PDB file of C-alpha atoms and ligand atoms in Angstrom:
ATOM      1  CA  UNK A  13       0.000   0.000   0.000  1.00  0.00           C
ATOM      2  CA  UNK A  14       1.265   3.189  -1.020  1.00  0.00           C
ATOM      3  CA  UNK A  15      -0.715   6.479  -0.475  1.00  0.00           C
ATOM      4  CA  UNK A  16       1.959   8.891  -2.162  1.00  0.00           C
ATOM      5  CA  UNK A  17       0.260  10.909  -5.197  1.00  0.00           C
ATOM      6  CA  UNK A  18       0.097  10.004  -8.880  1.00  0.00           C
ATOM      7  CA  UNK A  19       1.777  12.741 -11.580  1.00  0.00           C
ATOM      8  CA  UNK A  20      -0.195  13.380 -14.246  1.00  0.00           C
ATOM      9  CA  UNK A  21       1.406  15.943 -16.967  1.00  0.00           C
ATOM     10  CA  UNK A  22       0.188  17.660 -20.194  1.00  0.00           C
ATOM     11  CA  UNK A  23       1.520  20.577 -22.016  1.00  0.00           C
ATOM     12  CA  UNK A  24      -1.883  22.560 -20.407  1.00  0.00           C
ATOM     13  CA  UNK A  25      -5.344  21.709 -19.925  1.00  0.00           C
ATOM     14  CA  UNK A  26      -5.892  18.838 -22.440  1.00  0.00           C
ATOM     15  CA  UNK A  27      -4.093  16.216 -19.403  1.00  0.00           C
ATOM     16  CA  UNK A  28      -7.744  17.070 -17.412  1.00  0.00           C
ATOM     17  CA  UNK A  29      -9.937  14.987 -19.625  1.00  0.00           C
ATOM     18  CA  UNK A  30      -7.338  11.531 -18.554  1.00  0.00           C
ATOM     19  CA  UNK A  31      -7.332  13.101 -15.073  1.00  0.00           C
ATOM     20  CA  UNK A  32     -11.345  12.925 -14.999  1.00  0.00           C
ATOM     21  CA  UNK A  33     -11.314   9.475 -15.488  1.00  0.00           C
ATOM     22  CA  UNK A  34      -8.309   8.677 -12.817  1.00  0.00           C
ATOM     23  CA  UNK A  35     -10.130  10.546 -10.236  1.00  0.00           C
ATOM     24  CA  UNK A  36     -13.441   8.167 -11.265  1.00  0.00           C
ATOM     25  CA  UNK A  37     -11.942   4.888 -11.291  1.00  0.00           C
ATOM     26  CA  UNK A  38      -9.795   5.870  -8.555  1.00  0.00           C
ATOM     27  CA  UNK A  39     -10.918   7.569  -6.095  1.00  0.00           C
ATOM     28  CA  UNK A  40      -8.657   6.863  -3.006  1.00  0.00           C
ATOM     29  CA  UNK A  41      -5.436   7.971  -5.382  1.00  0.00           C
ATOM     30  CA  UNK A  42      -4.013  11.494  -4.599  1.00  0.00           C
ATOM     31  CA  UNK A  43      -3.012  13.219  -7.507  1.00  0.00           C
ATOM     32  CA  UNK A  44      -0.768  15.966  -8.755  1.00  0.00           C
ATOM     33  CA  UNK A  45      -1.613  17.867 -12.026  1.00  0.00           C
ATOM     34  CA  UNK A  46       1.219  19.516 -13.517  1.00  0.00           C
ATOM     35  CA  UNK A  47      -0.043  21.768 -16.571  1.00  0.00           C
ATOM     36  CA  UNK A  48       2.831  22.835 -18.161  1.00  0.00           C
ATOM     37  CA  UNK A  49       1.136  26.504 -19.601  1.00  0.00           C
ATOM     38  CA  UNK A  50       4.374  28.346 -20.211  1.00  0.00           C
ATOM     39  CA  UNK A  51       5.441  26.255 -23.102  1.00  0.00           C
ATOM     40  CA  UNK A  52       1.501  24.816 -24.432  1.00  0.00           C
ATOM     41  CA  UNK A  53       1.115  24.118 -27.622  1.00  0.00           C
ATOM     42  CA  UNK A  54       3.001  21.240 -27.796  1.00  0.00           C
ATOM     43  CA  UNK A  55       1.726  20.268 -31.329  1.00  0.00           C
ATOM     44  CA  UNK A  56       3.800  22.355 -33.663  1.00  0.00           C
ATOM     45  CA  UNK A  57       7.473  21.828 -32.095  1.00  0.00           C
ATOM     46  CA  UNK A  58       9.977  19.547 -32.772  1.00  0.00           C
ATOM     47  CA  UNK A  59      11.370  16.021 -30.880  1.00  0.00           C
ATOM     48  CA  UNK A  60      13.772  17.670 -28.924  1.00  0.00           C
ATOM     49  CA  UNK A  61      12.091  20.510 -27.570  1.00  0.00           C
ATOM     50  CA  UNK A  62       8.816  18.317 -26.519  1.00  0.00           C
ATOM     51  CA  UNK A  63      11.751  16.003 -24.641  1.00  0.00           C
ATOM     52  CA  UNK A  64      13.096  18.671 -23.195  1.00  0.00           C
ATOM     53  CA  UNK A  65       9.320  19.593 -21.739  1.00  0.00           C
ATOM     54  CA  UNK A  66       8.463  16.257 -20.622  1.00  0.00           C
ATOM     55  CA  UNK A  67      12.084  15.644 -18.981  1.00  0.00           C
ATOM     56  CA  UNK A  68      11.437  19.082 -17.065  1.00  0.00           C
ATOM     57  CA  UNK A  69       8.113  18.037 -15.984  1.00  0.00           C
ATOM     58  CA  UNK A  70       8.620  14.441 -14.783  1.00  0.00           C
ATOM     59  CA  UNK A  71      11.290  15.493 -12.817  1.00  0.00           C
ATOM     60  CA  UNK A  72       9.061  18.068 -11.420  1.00  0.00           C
ATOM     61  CA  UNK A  73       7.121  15.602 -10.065  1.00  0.00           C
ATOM     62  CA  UNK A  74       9.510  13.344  -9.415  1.00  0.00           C
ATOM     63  CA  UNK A  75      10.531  16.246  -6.669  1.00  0.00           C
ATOM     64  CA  UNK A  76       7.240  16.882  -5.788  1.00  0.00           C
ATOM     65  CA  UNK A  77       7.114  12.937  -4.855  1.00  0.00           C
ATOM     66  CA  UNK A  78       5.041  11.335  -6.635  1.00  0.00           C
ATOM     67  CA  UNK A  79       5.154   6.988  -7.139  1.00  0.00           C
ATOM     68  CA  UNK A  80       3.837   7.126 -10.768  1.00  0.00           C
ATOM     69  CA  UNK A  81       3.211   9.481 -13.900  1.00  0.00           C
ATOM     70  CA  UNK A  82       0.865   9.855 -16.438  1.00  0.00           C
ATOM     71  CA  UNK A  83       1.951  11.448 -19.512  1.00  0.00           C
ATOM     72  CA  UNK A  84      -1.747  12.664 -19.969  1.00  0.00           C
ATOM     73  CA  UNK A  85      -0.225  13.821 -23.434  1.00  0.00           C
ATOM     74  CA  UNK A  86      -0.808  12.288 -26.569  1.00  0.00           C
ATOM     75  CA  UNK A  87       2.512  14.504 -28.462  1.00  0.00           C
ATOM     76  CA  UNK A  88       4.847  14.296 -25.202  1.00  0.00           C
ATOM     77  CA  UNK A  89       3.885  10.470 -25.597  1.00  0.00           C
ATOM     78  CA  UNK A  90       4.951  10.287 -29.088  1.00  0.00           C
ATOM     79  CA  UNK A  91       8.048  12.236 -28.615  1.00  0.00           C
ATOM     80  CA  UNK A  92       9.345  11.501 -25.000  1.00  0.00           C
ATOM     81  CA  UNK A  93       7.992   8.514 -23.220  1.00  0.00           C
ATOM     82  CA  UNK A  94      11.394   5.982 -24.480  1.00  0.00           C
ATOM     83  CA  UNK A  95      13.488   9.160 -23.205  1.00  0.00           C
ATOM     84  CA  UNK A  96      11.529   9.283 -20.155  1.00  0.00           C
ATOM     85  CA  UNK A  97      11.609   5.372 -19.172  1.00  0.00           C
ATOM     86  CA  UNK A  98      15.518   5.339 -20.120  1.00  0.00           C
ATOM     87  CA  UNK A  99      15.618   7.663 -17.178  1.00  0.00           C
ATOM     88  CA  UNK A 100      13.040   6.733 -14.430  1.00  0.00           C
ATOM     89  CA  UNK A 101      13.486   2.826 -15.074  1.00  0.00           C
ATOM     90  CA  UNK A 102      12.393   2.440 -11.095  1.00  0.00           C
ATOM     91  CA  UNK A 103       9.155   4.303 -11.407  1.00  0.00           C
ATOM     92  CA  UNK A 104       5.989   3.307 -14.013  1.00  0.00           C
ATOM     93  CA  UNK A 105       5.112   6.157 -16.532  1.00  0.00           C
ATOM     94  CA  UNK A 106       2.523   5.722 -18.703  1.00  0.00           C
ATOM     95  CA  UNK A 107       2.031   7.360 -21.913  1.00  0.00           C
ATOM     96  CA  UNK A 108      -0.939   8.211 -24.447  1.00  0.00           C
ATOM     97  CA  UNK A 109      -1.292   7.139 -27.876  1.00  0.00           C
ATOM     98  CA  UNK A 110      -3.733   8.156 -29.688  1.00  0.00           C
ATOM     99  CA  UNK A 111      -6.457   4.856 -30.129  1.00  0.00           C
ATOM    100  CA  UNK A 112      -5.658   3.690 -33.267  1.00  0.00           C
ATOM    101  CA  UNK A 113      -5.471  -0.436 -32.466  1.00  0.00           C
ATOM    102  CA  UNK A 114      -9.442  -0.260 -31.138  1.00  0.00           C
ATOM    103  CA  UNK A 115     -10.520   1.716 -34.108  1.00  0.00           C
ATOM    104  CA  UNK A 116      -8.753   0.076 -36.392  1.00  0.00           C
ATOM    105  CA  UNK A 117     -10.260  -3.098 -34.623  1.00  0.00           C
ATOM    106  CA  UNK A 118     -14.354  -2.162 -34.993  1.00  0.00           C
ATOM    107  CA  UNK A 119     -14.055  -0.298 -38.064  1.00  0.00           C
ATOM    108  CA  UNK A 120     -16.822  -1.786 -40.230  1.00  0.00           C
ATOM    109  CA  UNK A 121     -16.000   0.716 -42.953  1.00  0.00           C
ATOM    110  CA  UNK A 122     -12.504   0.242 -43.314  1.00  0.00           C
ATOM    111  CA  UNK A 123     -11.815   3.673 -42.917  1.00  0.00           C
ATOM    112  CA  UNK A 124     -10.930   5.946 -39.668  1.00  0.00           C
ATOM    113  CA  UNK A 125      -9.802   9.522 -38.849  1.00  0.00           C
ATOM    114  CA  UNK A 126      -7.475  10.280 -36.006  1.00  0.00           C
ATOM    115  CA  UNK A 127      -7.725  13.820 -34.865  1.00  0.00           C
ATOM    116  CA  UNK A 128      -4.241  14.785 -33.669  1.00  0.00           C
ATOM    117  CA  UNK A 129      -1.353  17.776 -32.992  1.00  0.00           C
ATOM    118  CA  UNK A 130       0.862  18.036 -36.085  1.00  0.00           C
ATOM    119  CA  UNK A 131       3.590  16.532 -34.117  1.00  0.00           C
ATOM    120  CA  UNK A 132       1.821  13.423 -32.945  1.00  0.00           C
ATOM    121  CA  UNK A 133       0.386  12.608 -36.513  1.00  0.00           C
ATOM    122  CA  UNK A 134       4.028  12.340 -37.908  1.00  0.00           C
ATOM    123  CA  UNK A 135       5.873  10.911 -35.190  1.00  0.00           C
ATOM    124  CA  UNK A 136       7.569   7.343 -35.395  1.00  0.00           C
ATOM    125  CA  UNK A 137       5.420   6.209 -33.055  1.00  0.00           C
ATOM    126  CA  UNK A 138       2.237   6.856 -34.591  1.00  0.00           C
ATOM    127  CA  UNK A 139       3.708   5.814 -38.125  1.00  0.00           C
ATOM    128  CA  UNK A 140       4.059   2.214 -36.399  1.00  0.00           C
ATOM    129  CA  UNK A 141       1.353   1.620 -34.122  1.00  0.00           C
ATOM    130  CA  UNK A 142      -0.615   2.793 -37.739  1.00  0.00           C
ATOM    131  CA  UNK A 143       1.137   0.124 -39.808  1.00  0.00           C
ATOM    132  CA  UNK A 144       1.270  -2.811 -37.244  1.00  0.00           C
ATOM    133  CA  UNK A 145      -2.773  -2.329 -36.750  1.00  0.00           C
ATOM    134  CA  UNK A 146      -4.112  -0.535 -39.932  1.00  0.00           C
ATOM    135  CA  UNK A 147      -3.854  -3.195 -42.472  1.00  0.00           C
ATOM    136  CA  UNK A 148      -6.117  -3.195 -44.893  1.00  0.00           C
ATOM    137  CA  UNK A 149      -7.723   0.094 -42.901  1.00  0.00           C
ATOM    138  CA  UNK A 150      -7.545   3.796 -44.482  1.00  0.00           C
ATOM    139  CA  UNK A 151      -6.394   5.926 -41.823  1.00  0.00           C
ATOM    140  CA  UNK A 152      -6.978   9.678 -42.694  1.00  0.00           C
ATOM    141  CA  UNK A 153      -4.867  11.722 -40.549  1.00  0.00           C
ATOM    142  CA  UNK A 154      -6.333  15.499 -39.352  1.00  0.00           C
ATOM    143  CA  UNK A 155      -4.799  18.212 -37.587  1.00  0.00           C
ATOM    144  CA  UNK A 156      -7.687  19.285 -35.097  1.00  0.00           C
ATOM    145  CA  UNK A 157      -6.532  22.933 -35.998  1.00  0.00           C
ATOM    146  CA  UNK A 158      -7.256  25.815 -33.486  1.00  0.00           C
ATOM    147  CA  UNK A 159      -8.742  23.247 -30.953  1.00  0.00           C
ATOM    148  CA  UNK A 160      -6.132  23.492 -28.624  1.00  0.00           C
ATOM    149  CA  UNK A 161      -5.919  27.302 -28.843  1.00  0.00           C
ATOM    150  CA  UNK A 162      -9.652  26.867 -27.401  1.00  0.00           C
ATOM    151  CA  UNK A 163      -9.502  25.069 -25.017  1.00  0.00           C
ATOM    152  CA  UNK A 164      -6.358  26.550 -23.406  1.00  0.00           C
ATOM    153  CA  UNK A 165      -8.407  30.186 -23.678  1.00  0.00           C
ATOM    154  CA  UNK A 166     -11.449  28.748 -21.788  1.00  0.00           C
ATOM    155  CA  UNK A 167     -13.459  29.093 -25.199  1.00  0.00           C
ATOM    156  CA  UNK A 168     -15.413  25.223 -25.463  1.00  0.00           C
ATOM    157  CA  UNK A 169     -18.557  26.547 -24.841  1.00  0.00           C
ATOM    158  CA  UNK A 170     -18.987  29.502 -27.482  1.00  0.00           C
ATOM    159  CA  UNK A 171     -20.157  29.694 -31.217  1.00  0.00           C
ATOM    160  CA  UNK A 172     -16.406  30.492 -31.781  1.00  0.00           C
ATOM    161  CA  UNK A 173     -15.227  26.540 -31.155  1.00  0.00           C
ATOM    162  CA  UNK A 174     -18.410  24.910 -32.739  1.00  0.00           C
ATOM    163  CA  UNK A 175     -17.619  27.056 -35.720  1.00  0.00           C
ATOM    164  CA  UNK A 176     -13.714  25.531 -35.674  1.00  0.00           C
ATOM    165  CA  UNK A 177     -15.222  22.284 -35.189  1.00  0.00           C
ATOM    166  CA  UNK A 178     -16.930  22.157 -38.027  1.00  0.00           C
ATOM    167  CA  UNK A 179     -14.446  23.540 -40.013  1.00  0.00           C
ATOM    168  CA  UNK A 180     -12.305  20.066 -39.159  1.00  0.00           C
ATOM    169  CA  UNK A 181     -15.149  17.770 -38.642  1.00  0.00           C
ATOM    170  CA  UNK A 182     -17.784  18.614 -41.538  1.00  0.00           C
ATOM    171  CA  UNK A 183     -15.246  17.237 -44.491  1.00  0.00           C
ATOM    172  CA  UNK A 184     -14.823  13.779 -42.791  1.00  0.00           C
ATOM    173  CA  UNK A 185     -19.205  13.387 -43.038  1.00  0.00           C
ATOM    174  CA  UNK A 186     -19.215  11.194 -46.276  1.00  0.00           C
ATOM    175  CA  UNK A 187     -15.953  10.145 -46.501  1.00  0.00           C
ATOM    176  CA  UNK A 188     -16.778   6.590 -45.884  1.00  0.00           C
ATOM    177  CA  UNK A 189     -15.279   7.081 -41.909  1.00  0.00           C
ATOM    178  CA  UNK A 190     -17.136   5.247 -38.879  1.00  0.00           C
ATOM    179  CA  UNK A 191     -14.500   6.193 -36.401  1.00  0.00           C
ATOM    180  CA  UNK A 192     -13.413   9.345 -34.810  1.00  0.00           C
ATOM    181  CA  UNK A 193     -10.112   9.072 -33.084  1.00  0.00           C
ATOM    182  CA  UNK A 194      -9.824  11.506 -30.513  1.00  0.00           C
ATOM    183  CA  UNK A 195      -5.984  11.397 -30.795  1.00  0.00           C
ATOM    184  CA  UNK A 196      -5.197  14.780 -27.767  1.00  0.00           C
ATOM    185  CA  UNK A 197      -6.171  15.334 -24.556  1.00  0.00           C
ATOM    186  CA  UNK A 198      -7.524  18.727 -25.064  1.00  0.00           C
ATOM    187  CA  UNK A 199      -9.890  17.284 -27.723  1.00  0.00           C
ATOM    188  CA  UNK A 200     -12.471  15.735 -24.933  1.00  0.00           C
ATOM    189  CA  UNK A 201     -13.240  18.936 -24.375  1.00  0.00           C
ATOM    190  CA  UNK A 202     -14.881  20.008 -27.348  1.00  0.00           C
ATOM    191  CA  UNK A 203     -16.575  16.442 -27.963  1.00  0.00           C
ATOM    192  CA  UNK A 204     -19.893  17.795 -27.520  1.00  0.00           C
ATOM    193  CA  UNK A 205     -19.814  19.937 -30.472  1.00  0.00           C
ATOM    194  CA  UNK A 206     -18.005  16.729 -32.831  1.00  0.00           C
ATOM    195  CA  UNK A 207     -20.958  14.598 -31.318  1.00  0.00           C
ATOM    196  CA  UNK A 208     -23.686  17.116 -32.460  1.00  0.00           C
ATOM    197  CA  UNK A 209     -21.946  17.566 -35.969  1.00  0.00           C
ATOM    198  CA  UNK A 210     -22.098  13.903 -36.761  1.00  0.00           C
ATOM    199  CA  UNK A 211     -24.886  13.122 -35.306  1.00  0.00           C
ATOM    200  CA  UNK A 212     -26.871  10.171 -37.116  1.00  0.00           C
ATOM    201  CA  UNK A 213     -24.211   9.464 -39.634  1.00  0.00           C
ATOM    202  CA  UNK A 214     -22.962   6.361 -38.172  1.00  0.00           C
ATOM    203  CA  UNK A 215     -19.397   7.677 -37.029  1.00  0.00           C
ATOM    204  CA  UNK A 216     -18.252   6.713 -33.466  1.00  0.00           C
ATOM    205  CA  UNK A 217     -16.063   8.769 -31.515  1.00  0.00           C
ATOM    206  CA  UNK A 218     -12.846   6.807 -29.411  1.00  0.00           C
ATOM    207  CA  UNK A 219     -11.168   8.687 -26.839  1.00  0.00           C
ATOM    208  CA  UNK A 220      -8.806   6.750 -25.033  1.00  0.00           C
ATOM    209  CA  UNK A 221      -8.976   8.634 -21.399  1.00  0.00           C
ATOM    210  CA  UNK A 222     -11.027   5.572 -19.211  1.00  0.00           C
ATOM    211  CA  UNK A 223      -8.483   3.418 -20.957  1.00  0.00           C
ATOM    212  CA  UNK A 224      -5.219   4.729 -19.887  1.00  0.00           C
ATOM    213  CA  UNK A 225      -7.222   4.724 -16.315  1.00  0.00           C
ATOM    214  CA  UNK A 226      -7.868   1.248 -16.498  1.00  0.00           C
ATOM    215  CA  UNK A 227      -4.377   0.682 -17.270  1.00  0.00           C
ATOM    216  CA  UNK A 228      -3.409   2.614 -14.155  1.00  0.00           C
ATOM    217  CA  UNK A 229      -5.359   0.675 -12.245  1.00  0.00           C
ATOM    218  CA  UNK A 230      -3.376  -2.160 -13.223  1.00  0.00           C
ATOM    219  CA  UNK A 231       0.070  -1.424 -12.600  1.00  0.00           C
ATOM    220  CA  UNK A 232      -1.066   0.226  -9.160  1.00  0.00           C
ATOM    221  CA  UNK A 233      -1.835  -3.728  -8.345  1.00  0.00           C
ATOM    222  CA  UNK A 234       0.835  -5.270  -9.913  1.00  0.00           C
ATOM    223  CA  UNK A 235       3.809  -2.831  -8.555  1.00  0.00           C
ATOM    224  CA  UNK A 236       1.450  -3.101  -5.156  1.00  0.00           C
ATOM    225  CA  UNK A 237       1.544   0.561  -4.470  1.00  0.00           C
ATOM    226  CA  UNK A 238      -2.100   1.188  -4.736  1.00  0.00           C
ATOM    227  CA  UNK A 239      -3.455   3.833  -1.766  1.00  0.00           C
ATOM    228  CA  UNK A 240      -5.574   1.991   1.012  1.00  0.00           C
ATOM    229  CA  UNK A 241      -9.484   2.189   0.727  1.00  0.00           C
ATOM    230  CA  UNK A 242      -9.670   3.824   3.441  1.00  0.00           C
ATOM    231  CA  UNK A 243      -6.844   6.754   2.207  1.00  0.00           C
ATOM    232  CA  UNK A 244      -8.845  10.510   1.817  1.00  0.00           C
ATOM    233  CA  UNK A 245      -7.634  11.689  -1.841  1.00  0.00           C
ATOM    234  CA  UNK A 246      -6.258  15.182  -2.309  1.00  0.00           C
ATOM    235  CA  UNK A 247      -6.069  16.948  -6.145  1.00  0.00           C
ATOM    236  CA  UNK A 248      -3.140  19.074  -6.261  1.00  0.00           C
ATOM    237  CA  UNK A 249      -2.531  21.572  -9.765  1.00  0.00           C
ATOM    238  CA  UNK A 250       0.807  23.085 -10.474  1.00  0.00           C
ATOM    239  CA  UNK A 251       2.289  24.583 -13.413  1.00  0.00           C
ATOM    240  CA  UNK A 252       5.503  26.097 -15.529  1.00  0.00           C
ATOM    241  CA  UNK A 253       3.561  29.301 -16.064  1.00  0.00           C
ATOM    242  CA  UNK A 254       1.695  32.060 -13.709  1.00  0.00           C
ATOM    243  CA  UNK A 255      -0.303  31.386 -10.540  1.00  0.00           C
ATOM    244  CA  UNK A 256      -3.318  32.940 -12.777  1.00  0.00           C
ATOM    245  CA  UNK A 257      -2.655  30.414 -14.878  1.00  0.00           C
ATOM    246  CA  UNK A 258      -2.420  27.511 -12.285  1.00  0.00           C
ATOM    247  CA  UNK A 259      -5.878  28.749 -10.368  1.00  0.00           C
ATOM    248  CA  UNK A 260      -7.156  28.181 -13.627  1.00  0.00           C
ATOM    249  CA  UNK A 261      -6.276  24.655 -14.013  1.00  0.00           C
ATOM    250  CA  UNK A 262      -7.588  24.346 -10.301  1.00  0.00           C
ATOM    251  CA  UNK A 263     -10.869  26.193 -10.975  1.00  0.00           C
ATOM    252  CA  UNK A 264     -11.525  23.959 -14.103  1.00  0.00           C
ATOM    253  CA  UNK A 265     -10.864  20.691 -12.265  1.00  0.00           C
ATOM    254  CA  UNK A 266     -13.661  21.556  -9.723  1.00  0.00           C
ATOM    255  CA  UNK A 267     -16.208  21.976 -12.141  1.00  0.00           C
ATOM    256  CA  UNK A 268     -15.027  18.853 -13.808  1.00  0.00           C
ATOM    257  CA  UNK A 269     -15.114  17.037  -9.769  1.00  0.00           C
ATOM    258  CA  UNK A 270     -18.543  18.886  -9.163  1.00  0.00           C
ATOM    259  CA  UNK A 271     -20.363  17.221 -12.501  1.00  0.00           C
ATOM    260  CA  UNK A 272     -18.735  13.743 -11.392  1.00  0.00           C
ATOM    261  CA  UNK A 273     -20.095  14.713  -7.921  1.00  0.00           C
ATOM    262  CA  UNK A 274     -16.958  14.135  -5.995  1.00  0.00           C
ATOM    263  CA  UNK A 275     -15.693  16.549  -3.316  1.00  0.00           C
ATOM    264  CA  UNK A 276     -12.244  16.832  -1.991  1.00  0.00           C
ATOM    265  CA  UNK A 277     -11.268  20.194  -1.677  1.00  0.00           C
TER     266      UNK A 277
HETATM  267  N1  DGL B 329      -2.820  17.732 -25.031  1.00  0.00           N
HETATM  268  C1  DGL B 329      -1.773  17.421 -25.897  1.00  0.00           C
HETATM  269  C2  DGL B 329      -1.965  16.094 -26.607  1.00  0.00           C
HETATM  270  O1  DGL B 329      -2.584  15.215 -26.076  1.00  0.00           O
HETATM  271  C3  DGL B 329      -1.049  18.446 -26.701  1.00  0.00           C
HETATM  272  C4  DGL B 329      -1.651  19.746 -27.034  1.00  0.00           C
HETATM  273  C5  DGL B 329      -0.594  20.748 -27.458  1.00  0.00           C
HETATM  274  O2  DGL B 329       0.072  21.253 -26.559  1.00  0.00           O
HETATM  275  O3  DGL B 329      -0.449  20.988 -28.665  1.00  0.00           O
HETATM  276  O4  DGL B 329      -1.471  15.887 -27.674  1.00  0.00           O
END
């Protein structure tokens, strides 16, 4: 038994949507958020710079003490989470892909779209996990543009993001897709709005969030350093950028707690 908090990380906000499901399925884990802020978006920079990001930030974490991360981001995933395991071999971090393999698995069409960053969509890692589980499926690769730009600025709700949602989503109605990858974190976010604008054309939407939980759950067993039942959860939020910034993060994650119904603030 091991009541020390869980590190999750994203480049800003988007890391919420995985850390909604965590506090869910596991409600007796502490948690620390770390929203990066000062250097979000993610999507358009290279390898090395991401790496650099993600090192910073798990060590963070690492100092803050916590006995597992969560690299609640799909593009830190794709460029950092080898780097990352090299160095914290003693500690589990788990990454984010975007879910390709279950997509790729139920398609009935033969033909998916993964909504990504730029930088996840033409990373090595995607390019494999898209040719060991994609045969004989089209996968049409789109860059959910502005969406992160949203969601960072608060904006989900207004006629401003459905308006960039369509922009991305409309083209993909009658392309022969069934499957809408939700391929970053931030993306959750603004499902409603990708929900309404397919609406009763047959295309599912996969968002991997309860997934990575799930898998949490699992390696809490098997390294046995789950918290006990009986253990009182606390939510910590800290960040690279300002304390505005950070009360922010904090703000958002009680409205998320307060529609799951969960209190522990
Ligand atoms: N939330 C991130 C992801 O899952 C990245 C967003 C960004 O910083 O561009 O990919």
């Amino acid at each position: 038994m091991d009541n020390r908090p869980i590190g999750v990380y994203d480049s800003g906000f988007g890391g919420l949507s995985v850390w909604r499901e965590l506090c869910r399925l596991l409600p007796h884990e502490s948690i620390i958020y770390l929203g990066d802020g000062k250097n979000c978006p993610y999507g358009g920079r290279s390898r090395e710079e991401i790496t650099a990001f993600a090192k910073a930030s798990v060590q963070r974490l690492v100092d803050e003490g916590v006995k597992m991360v969560v690299v609640g981001c799909n593009t830190a995933t794709t460029a950092a989470i080898s780097t990352l395991r090299d160095i914290w071999r003693d500690m589990p971090i788990v990454g984010l892909e975007p879910a390709v393999k279950p997509a790729c698995l139920s398609t009935q069409t033969g033909r998916i779209a993964v909504l990504a960053t730029e930088h996840s969509l033409r990373s090595d890692m995607f390019l494999s996990t898209t040719s060991r589980y994609a045969e004989g499926v089209e996968v049409l690769k789109v860059v959910g543009e502005r969406f992160v730009d949203i969601v960072e600025s608060g904006k989900e709700n207004s006629a401003e993001a459905y308006d960039a949602v369509r922009k991305v989503v409309a083209p993909l109605i009658g392309s022969g897709i069934d499957k809408i990858v939700l391929g970053c974190t931030h993306y959750p976010f603004l499902r409603p709005h990708i929900e309404d604008i397919v609406s009763g054309r047959g295309i599912d939407i996969v968002d991997s969030g309860a997934a990575v939980a799930r898998r949490v759950e699992w390696l809490l067993k098997r390294y046995k350093i789950a918290a006990r039942s009986d253990h009182k959860a606390e939510y910590r939020f800290i960040s690279f950028a300002d304390e505005r910034y950070r009360l922010s993060l904090e703000q958002r994650a009680k409205s998320i707690l307060d529609k799951l119904l969960i209190s522990n603030y």
